[in-house]
JSON list of C-alpha atoms in Angstrom, two decimals:
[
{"chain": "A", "resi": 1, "resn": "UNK", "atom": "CA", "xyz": [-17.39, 5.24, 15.85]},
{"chain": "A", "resi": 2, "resn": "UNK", "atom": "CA", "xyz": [-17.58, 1.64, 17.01]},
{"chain": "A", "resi": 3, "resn": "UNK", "atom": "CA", "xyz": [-14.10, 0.56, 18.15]},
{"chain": "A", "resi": 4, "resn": "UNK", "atom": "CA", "xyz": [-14.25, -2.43, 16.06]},
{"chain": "A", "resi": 5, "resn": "UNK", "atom": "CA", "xyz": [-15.45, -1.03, 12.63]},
{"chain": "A", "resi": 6, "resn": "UNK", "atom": "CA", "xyz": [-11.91, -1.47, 11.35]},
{"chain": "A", "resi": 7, "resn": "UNK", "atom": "CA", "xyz": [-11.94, -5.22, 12.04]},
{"chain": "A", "resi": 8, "resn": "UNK", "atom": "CA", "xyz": [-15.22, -5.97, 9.56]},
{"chain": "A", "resi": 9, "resn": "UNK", "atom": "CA", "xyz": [-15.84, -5.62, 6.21]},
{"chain": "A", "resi": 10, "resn": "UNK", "atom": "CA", "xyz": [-18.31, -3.47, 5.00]},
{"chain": "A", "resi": 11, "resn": "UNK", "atom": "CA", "xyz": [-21.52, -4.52, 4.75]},
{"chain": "A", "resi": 12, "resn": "UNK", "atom": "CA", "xyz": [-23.76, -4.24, 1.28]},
{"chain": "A", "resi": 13, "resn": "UNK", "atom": "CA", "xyz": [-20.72, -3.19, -0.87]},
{"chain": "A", "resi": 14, "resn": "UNK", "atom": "CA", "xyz": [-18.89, -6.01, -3.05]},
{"chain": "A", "resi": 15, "resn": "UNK", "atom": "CA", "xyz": [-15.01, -5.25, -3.34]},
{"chain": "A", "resi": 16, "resn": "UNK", "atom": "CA", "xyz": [-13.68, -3.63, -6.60]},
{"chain": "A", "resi": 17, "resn": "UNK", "atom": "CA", "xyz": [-10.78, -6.26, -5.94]},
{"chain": "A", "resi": 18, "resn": "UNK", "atom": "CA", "xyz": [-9.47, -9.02, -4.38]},
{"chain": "A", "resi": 19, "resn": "UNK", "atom": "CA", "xyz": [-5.68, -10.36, -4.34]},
{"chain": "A", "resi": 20, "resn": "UNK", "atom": "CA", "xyz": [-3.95, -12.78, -2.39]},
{"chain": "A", "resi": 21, "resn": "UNK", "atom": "CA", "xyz": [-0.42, -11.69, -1.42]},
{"chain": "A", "resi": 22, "resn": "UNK", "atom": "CA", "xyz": [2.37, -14.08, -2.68]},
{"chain": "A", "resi": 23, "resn": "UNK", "atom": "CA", "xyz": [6.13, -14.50, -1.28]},
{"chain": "A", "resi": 24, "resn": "UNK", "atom": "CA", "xyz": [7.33, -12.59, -3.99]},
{"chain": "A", "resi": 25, "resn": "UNK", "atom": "CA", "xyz": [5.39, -9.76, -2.85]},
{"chain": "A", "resi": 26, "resn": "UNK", "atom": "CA", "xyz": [7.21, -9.58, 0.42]},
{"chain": "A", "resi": 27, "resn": "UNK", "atom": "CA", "xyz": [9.63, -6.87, 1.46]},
{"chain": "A", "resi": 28, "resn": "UNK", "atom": "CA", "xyz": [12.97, -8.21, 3.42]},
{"chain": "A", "resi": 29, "resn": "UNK", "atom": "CA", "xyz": [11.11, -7.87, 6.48]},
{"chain": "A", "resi": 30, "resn": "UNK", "atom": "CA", "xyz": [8.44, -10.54, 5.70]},
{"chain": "A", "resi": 31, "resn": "UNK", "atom": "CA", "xyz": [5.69, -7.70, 4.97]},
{"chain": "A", "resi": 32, "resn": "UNK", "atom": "CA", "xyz": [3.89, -7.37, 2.05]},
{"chain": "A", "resi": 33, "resn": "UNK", "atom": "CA", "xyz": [6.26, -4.43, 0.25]},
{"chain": "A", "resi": 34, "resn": "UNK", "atom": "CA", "xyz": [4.45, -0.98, 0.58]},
{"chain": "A", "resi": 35, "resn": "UNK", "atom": "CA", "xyz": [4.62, -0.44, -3.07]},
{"chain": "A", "resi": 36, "resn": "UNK", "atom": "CA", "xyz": [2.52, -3.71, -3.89]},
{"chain": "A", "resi": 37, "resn": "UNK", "atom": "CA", "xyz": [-0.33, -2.12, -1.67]},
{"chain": "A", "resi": 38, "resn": "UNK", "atom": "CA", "xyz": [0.33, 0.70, -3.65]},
{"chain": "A", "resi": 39, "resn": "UNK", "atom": "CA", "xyz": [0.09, -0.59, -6.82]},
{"chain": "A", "resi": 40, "resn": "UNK", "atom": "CA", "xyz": [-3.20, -2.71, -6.14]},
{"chain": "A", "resi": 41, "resn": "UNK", "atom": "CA", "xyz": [-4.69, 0.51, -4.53]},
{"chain": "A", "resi": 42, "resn": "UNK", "atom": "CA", "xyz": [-4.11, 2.52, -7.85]},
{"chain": "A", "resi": 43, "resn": "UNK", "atom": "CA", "xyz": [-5.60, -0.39, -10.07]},
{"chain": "A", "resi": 44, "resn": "UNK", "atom": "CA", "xyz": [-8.63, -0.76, -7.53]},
{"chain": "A", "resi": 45, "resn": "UNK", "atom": "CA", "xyz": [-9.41, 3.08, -8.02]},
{"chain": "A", "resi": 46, "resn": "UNK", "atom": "CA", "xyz": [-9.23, 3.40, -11.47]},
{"chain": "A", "resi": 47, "resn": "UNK", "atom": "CA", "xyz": [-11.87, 0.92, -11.91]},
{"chain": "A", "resi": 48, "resn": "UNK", "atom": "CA", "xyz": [-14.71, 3.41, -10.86]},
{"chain": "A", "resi": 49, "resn": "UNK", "atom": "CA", "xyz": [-12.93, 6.41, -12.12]},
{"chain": "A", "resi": 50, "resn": "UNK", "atom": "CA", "xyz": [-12.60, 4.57, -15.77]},
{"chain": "A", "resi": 51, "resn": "UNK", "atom": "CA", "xyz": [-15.98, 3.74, -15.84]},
{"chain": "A", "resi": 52, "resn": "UNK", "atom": "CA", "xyz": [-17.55, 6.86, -14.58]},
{"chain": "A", "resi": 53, "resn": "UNK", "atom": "CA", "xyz": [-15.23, 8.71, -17.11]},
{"chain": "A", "resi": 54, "resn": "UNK", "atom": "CA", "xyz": [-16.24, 5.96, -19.64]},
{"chain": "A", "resi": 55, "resn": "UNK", "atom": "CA", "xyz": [-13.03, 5.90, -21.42]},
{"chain": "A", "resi": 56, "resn": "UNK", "atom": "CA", "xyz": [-9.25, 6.60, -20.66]},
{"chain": "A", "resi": 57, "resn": "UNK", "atom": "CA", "xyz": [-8.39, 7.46, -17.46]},
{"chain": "A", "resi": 58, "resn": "UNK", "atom": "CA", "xyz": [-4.55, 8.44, -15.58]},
{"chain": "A", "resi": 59, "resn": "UNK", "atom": "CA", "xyz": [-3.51, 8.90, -12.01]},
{"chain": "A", "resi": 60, "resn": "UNK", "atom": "CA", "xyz": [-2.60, 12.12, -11.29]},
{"chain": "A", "resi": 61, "resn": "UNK", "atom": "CA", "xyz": [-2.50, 12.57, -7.80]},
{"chain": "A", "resi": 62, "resn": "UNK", "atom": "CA", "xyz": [-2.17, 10.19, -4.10]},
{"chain": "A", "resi": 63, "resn": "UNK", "atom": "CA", "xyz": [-3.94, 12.72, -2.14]},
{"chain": "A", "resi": 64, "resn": "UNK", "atom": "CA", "xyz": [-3.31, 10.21, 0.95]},
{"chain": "A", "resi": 65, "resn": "UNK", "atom": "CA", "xyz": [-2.54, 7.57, 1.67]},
{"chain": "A", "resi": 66, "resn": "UNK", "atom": "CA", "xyz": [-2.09, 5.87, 5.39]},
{"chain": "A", "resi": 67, "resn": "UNK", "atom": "CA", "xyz": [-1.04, 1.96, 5.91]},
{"chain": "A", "resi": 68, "resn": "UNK", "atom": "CA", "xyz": [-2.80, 1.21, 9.19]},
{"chain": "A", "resi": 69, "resn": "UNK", "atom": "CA", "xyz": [-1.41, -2.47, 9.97]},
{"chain": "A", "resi": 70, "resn": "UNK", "atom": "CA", "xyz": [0.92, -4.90, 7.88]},
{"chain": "A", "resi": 71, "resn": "UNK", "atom": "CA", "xyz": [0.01, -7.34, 5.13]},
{"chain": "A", "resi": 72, "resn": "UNK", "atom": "CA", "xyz": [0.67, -10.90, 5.49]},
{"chain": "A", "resi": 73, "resn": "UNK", "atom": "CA", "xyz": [1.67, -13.45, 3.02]},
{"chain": "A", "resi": 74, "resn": "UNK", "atom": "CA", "xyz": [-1.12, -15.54, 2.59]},
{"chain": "A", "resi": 75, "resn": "UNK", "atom": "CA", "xyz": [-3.87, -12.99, 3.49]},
{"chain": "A", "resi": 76, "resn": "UNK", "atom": "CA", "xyz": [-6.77, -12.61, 1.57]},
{"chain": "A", "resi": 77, "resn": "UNK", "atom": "CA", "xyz": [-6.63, -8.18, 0.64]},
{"chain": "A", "resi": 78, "resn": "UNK", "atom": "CA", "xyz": [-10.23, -6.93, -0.42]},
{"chain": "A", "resi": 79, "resn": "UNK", "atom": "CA", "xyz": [-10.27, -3.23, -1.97]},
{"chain": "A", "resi": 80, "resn": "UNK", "atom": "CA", "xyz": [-13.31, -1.21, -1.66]},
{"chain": "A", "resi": 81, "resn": "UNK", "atom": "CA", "xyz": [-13.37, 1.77, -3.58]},
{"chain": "A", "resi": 82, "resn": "UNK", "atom": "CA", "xyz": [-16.21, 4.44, -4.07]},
{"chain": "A", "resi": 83, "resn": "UNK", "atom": "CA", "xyz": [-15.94, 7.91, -6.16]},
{"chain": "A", "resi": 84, "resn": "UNK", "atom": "CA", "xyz": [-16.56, 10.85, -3.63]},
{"chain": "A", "resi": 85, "resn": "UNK", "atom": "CA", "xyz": [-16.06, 13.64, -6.22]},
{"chain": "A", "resi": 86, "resn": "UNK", "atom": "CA", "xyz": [-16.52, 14.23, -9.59]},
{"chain": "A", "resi": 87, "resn": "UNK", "atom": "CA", "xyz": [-14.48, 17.49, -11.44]},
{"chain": "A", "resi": 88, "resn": "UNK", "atom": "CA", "xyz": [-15.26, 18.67, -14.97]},
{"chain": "A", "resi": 89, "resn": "UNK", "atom": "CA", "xyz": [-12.01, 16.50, -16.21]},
{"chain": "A", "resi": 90, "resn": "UNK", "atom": "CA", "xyz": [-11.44, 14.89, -12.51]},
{"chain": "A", "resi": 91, "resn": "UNK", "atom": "CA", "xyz": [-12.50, 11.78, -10.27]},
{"chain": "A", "resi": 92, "resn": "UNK", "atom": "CA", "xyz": [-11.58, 11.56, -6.66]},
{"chain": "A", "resi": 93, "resn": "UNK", "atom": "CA", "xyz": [-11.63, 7.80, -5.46]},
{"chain": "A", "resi": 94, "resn": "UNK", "atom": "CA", "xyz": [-11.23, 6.65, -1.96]},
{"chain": "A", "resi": 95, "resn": "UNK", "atom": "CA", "xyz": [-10.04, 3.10, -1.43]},
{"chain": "A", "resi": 96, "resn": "UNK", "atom": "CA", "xyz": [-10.31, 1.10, 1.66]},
{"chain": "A", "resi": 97, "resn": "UNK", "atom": "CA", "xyz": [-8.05, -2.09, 2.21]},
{"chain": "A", "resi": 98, "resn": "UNK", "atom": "CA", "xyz": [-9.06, -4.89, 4.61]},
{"chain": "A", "resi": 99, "resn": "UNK", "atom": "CA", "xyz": [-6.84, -8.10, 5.01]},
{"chain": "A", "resi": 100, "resn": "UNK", "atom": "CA", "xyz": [-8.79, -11.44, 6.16]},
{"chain": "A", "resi": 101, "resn": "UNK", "atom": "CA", "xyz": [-5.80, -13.10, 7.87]},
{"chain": "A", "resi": 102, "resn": "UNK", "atom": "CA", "xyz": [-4.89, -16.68, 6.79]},
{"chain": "A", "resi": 103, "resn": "UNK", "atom": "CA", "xyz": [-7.04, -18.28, 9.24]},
{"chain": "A", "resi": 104, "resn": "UNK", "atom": "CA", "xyz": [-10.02, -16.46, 8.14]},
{"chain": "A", "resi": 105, "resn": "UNK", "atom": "CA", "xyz": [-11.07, -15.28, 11.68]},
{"chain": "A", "resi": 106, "resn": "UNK", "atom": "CA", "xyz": [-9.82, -11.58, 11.71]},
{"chain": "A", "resi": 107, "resn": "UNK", "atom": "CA", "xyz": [-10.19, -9.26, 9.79]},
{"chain": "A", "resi": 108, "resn": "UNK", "atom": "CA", "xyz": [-8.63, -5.86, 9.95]},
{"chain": "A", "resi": 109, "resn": "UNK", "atom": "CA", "xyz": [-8.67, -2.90, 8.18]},
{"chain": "A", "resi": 110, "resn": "UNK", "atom": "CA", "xyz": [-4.86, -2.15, 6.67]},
{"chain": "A", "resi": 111, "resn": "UNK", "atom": "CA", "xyz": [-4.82, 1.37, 4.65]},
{"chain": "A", "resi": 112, "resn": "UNK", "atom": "CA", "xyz": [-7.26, 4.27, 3.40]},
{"chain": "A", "resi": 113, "resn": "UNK", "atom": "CA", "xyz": [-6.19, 6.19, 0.59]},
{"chain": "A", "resi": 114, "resn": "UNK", "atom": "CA", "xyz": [-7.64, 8.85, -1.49]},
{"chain": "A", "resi": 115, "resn": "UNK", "atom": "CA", "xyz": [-6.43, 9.10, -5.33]},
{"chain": "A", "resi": 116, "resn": "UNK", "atom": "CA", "xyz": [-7.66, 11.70, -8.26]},
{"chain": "A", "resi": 117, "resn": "UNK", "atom": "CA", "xyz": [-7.33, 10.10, -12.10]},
{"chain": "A", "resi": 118, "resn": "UNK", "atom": "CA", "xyz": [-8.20, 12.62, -14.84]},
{"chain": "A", "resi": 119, "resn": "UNK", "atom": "CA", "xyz": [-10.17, 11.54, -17.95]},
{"chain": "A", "resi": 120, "resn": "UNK", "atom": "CA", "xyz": [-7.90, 12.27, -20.98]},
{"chain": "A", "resi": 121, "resn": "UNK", "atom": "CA", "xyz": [-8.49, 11.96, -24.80]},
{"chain": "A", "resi": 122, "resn": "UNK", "atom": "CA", "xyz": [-6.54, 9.68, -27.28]},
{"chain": "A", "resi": 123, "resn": "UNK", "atom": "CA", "xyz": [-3.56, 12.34, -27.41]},
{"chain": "A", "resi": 124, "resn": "UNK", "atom": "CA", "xyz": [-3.48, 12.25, -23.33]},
{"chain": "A", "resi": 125, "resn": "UNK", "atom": "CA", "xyz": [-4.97, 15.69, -22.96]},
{"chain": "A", "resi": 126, "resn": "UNK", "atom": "CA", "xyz": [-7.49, 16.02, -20.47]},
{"chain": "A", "resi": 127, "resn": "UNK", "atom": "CA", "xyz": [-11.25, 15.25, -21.71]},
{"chain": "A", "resi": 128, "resn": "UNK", "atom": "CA", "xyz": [-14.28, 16.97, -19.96]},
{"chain": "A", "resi": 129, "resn": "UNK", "atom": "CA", "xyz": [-16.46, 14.01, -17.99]},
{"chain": "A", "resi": 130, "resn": "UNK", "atom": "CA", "xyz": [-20.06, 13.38, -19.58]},
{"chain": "A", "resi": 131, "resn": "UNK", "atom": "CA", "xyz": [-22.53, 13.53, -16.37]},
{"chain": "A", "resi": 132, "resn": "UNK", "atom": "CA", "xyz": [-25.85, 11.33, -16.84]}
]
């Protein structure tokens, strides 16, 4: 593993989404608050797992979840996330966060996380996945 693979984006993958931290999102340390990352993370994964399941999707499980470095205010957060299993009702999604500092000349990776959303029908019961 090349020492400074956490430091670069990944190359020929477009992120699922982009945010820029605000003030607000701040914990009383100056961080960006844990549970923001969080938050963004979850919305970043269910965007594959919604349209893989093509339809309704909830979160049923953080199988991990690791912050690696802090957030900044200010710093430009891309979330790439990729499906790496697919269950009869169940999508496993792993998310990986990199944060372009402010002054746009590093870049370093800041959590990995692994979540599993279930496909469920109109009365939230779980709905078997179609596979094309």
């Amino acid at each position: 593993m090349d020492i400074d693979s956490d430091k670069v984006l990944p190359k020929g993958r477009a992120p699922t989404l982009r945010v820029v931290p605000m003030p607000s999102d701040a914990n009383y340390s100056g961080d960006i608050f844990g549970g923001w990352i969080m938050s963004q993370v979850d919305i970043a994964g269910s965007i594959p797992a919604a349209l893989l399941a093509k339809g309704r999707i909830v979160t049923i499980a953080v199988n991990s979840f690791l912050f690696k470095q802090p957030v900044h205010i200010g710093d430009l957060v891309s979330f790439y996330a990729s499906v790496s299993k697919v269950g009869k009702t169940s999508i496993t999604v792993d998310v990986e966060v990199y944060a372009q500092r402010r002054s746009l000349e590093e870049t370093v990776k800041v959590t990995d996380a692994t979540l599993t959303y279930v496909a469920v029908d109109g009365d939230r019961k779980p709905r078997s996945i179609t596979k094309n």
